[in-house]
Coordinates of C-alpha atoms (C1' of nucleotides) in Angstrom, one line a residue:
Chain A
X22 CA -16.8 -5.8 0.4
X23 CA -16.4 -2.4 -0.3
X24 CA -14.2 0.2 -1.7
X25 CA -12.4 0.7 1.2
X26 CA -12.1 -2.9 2.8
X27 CA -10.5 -3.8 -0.5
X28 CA -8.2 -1.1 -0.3
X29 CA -6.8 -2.1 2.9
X30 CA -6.7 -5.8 1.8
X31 CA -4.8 -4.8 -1.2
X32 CA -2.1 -2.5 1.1
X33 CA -1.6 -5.1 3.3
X34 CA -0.7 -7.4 -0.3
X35 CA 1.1 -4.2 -1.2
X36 CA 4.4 -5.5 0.3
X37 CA 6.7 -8.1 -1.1
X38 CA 7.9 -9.7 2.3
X39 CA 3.6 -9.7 3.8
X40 CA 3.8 -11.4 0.2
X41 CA 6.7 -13.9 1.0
X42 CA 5.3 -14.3 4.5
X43 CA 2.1 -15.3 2.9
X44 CA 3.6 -18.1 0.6
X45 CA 5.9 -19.4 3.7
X46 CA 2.7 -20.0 5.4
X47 CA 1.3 -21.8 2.0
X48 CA 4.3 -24.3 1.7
X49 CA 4.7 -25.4 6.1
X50 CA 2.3 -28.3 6.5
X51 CA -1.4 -27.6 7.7
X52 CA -0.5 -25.6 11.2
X53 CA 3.0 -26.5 11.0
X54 CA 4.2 -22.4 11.4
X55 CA 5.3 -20.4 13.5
X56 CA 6.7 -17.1 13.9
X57 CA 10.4 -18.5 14.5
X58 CA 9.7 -20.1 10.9
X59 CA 9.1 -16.8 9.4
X60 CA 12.0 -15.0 10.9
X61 CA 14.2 -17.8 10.3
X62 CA 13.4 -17.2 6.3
X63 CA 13.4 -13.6 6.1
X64 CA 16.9 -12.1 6.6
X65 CA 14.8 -9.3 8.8
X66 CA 14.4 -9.0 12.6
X67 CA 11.8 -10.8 14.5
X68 CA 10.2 -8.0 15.7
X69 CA 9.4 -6.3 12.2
X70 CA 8.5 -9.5 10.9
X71 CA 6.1 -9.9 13.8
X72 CA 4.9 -6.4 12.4
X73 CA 4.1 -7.3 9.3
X74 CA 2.2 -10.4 11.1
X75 CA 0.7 -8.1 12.2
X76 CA -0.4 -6.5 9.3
X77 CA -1.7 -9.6 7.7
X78 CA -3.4 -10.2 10.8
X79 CA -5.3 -7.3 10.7
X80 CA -5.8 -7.4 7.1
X81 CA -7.7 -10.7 7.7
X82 CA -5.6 -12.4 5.7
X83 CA -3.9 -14.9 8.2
X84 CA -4.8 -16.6 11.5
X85 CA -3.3 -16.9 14.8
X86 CA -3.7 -20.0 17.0
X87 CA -2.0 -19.7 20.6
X88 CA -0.6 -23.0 21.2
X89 CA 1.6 -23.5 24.1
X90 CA 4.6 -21.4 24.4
X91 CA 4.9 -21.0 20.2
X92 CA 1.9 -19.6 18.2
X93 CA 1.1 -20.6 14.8
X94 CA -0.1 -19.1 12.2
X95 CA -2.1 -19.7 9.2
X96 CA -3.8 -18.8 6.2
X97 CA -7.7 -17.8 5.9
X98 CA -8.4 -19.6 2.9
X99 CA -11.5 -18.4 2.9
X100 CA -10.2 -14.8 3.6
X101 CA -8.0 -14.9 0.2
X102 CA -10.9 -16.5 -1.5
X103 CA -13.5 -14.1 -0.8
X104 CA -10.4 -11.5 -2.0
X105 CA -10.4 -13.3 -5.3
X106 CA -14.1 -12.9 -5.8
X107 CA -13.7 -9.0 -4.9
X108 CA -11.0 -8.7 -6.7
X109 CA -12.3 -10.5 -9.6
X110 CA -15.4 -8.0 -9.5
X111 CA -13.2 -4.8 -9.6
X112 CA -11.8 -6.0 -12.5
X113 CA -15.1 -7.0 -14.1
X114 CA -16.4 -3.5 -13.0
X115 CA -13.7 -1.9 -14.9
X116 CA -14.4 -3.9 -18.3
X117 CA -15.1 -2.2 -21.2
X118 CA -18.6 -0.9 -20.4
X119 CA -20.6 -3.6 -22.9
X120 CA -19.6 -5.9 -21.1
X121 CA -21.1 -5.8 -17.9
X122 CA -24.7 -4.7 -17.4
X123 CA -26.1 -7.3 -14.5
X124 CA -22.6 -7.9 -12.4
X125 CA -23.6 -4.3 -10.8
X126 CA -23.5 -5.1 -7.3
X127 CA -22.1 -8.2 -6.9
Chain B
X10 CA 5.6 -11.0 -12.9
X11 CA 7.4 -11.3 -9.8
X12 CA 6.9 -10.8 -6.3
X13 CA 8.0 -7.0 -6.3
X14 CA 6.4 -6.1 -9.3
X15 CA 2.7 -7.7 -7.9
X16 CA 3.4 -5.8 -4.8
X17 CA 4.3 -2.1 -6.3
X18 CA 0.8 -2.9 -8.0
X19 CA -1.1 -3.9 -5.2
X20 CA 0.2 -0.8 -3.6
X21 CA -1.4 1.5 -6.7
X22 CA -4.5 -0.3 -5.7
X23 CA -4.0 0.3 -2.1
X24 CA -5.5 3.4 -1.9
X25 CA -9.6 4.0 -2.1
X26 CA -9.3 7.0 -3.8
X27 CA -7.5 5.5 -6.5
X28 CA -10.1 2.1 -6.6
X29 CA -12.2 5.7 -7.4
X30 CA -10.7 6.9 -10.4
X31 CA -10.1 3.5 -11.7
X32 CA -13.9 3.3 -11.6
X33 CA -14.1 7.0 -12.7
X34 CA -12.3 6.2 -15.5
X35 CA -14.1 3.2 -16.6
X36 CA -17.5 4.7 -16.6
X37 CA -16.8 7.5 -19.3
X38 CA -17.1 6.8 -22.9
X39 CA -13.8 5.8 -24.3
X40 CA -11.4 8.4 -23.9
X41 CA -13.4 11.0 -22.3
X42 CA -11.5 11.2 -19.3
X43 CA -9.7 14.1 -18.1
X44 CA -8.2 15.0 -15.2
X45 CA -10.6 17.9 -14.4
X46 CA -13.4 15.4 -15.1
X47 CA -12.0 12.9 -12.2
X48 CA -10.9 16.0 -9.7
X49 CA -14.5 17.2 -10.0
X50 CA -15.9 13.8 -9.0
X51 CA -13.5 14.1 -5.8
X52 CA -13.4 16.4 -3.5
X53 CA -9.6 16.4 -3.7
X54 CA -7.1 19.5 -4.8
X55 CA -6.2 18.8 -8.4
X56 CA -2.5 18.5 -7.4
X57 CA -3.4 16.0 -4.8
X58 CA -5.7 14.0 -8.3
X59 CA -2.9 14.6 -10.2
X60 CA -0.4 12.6 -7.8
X61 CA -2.3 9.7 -7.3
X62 CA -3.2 9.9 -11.4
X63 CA 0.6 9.5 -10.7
X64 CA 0.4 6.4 -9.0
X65 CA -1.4 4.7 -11.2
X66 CA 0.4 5.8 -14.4
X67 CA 3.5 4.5 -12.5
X68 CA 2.2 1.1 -11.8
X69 CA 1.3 0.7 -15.5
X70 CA -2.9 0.7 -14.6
X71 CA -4.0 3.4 -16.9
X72 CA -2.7 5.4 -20.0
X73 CA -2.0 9.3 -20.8
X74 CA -3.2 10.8 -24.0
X75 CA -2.3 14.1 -24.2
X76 CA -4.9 15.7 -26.9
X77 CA -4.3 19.4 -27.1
X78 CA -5.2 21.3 -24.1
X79 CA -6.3 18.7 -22.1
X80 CA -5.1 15.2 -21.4
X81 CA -7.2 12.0 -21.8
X82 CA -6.5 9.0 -19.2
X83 CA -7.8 5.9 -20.2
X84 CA -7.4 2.3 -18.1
X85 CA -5.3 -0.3 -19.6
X86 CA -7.2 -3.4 -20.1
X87 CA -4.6 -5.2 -20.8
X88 CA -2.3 -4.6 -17.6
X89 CA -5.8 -5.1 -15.4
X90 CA -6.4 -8.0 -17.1
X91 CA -2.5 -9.2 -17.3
X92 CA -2.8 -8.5 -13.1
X93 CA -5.7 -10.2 -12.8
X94 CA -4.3 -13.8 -14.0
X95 CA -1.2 -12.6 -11.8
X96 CA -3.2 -12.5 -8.5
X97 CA -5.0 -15.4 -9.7
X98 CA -1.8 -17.1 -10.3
X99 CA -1.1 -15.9 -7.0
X100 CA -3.8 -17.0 -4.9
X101 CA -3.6 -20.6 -6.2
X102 CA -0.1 -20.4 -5.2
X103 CA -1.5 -19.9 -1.5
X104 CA -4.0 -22.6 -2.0
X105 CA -4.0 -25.8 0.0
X106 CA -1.0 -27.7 -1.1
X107 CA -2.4 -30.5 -2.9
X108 CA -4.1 -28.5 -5.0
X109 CA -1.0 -26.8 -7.0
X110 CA 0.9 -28.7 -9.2
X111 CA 2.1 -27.7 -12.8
X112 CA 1.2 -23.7 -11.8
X113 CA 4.6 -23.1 -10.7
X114 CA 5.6 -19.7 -12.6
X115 CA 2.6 -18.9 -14.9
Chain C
dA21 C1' 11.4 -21.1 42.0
dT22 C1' 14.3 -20.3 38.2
dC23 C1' 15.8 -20.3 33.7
dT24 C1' 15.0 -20.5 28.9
dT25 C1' 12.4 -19.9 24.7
dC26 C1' 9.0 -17.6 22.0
dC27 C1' 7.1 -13.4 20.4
dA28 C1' 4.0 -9.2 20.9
dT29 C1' 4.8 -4.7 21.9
dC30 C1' 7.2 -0.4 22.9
dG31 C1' 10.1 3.4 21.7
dC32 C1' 13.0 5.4 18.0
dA33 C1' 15.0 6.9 13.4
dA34 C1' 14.4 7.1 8.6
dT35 C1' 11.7 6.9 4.9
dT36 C1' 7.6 7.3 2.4
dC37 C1' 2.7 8.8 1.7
dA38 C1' -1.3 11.9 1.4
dC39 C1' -2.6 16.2 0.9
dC40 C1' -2.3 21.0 -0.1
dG41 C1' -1.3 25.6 -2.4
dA42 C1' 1.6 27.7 -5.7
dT43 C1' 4.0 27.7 -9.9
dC44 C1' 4.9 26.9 -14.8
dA45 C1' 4.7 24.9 -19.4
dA46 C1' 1.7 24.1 -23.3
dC47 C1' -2.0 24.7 -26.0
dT48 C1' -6.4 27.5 -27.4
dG49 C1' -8.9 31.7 -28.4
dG50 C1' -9.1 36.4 -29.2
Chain D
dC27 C1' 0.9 38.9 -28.7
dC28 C1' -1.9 38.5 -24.5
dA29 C1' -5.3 36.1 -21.7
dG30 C1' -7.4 31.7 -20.2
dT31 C1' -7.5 26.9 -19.3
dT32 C1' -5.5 22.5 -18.3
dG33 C1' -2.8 19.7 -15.5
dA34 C1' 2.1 18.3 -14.2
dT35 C1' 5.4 19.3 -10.9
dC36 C1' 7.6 21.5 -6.8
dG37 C1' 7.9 22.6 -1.8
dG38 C1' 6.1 21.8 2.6
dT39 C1' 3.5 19.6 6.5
dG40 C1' 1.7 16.0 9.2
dA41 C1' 0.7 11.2 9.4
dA42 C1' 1.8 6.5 8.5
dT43 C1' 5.2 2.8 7.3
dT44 C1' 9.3 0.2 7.7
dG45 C1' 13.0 -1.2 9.9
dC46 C1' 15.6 -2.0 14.4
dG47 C1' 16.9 -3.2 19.3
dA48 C1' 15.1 -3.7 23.9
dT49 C1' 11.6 -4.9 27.1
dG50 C1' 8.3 -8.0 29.2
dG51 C1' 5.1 -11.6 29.9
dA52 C1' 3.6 -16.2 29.2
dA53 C1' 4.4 -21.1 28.8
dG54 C1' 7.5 -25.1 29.3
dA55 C1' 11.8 -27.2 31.2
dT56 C1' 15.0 -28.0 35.2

DNA sequence: ATCTTCCATCGCAATTCACCGATCAACTGG
DNA sequence: CCAGTTGATCGGTGAATTGCGATGGAAGAT
């Protein structure tokens, strides 16, 4: 993961609702939500929430399963895991510099 | 730290040219790091450095020392490290539901 | 076949972002 | 005091983002 892919990852995070959206997926039962959920929760217009689905979507972040007439959506747990680890190796990058000497490329 | 605030910072990381002078930043000796020191490492105008120094200053990611002539930036372990637990906190929030239990509002 | 529900997508307006050059305050050196 | 350097900030431009209502197509129901 570079520099960049984390970037985007991070813009698409950089949003409280793509935030709220994200944490509506967490609590709805294993492939329990759909779109209609979302909008339901969000005081916003289907359309821009479908936007910011979109967002997510492309981000990686979420997943979308066709299923009949409704779609659902949910989360890439191993998407937001492999995030942390990223994440987690920014952070570790930008310790004080005696820390890290073998975490170089990780 | 609440939704909002995660966001905004999420945002401030949003952008690979500031992932850059994050890094910049953290590769100089303590408090060696001035603004003409990260422009020169960018191919950027020093206005445009200077605004996304901005950024980050806003969101709290890295401090401003002015020292005569020249300012020195420095990162601010403590924030990174305070965002770290708050993505962390975050991403276990997203977890599978069974797993989260007592991590309500860390 | 028709009607309804769901929702991605298409304009469209308003706002924000990224970038730049120019300017200006503040400090240093002569 | 005058010149030089540093770097924040202002003004402007073009692109992207955020929000909306409207459209349209696909699947299920009648």
């Amino acid at each position: 993961m570079h520099d960049d892919d984390i970037a985007n990852t991070m813009r698409a995070l950089g949003h409280p609702v793509r935030l709220e959206i994200l944490r509506i997926l967490a609590t709805q039962q294993q492939g329990q939500c759909c779109c209609a959920d979302v909008t339901d929760s969000l005081t916003l217009a289907q359309s821009t929430v479908s936007q910011h689905i979109k967002v997510l979507l492309d981000a990686g972040l979420i997943e979308r399963k066709p299923h009949g007439t409704r779609n659902r959506y949910c989360l890439r747990h191993d998407r937001l895991a492999e995030l942390g680890s990223a994440f987690g190796g920014l952070l570790k990058g930008l310790a004080p510099v005696a820390a890290n000497k073998e975490t170089e490329q990780a």
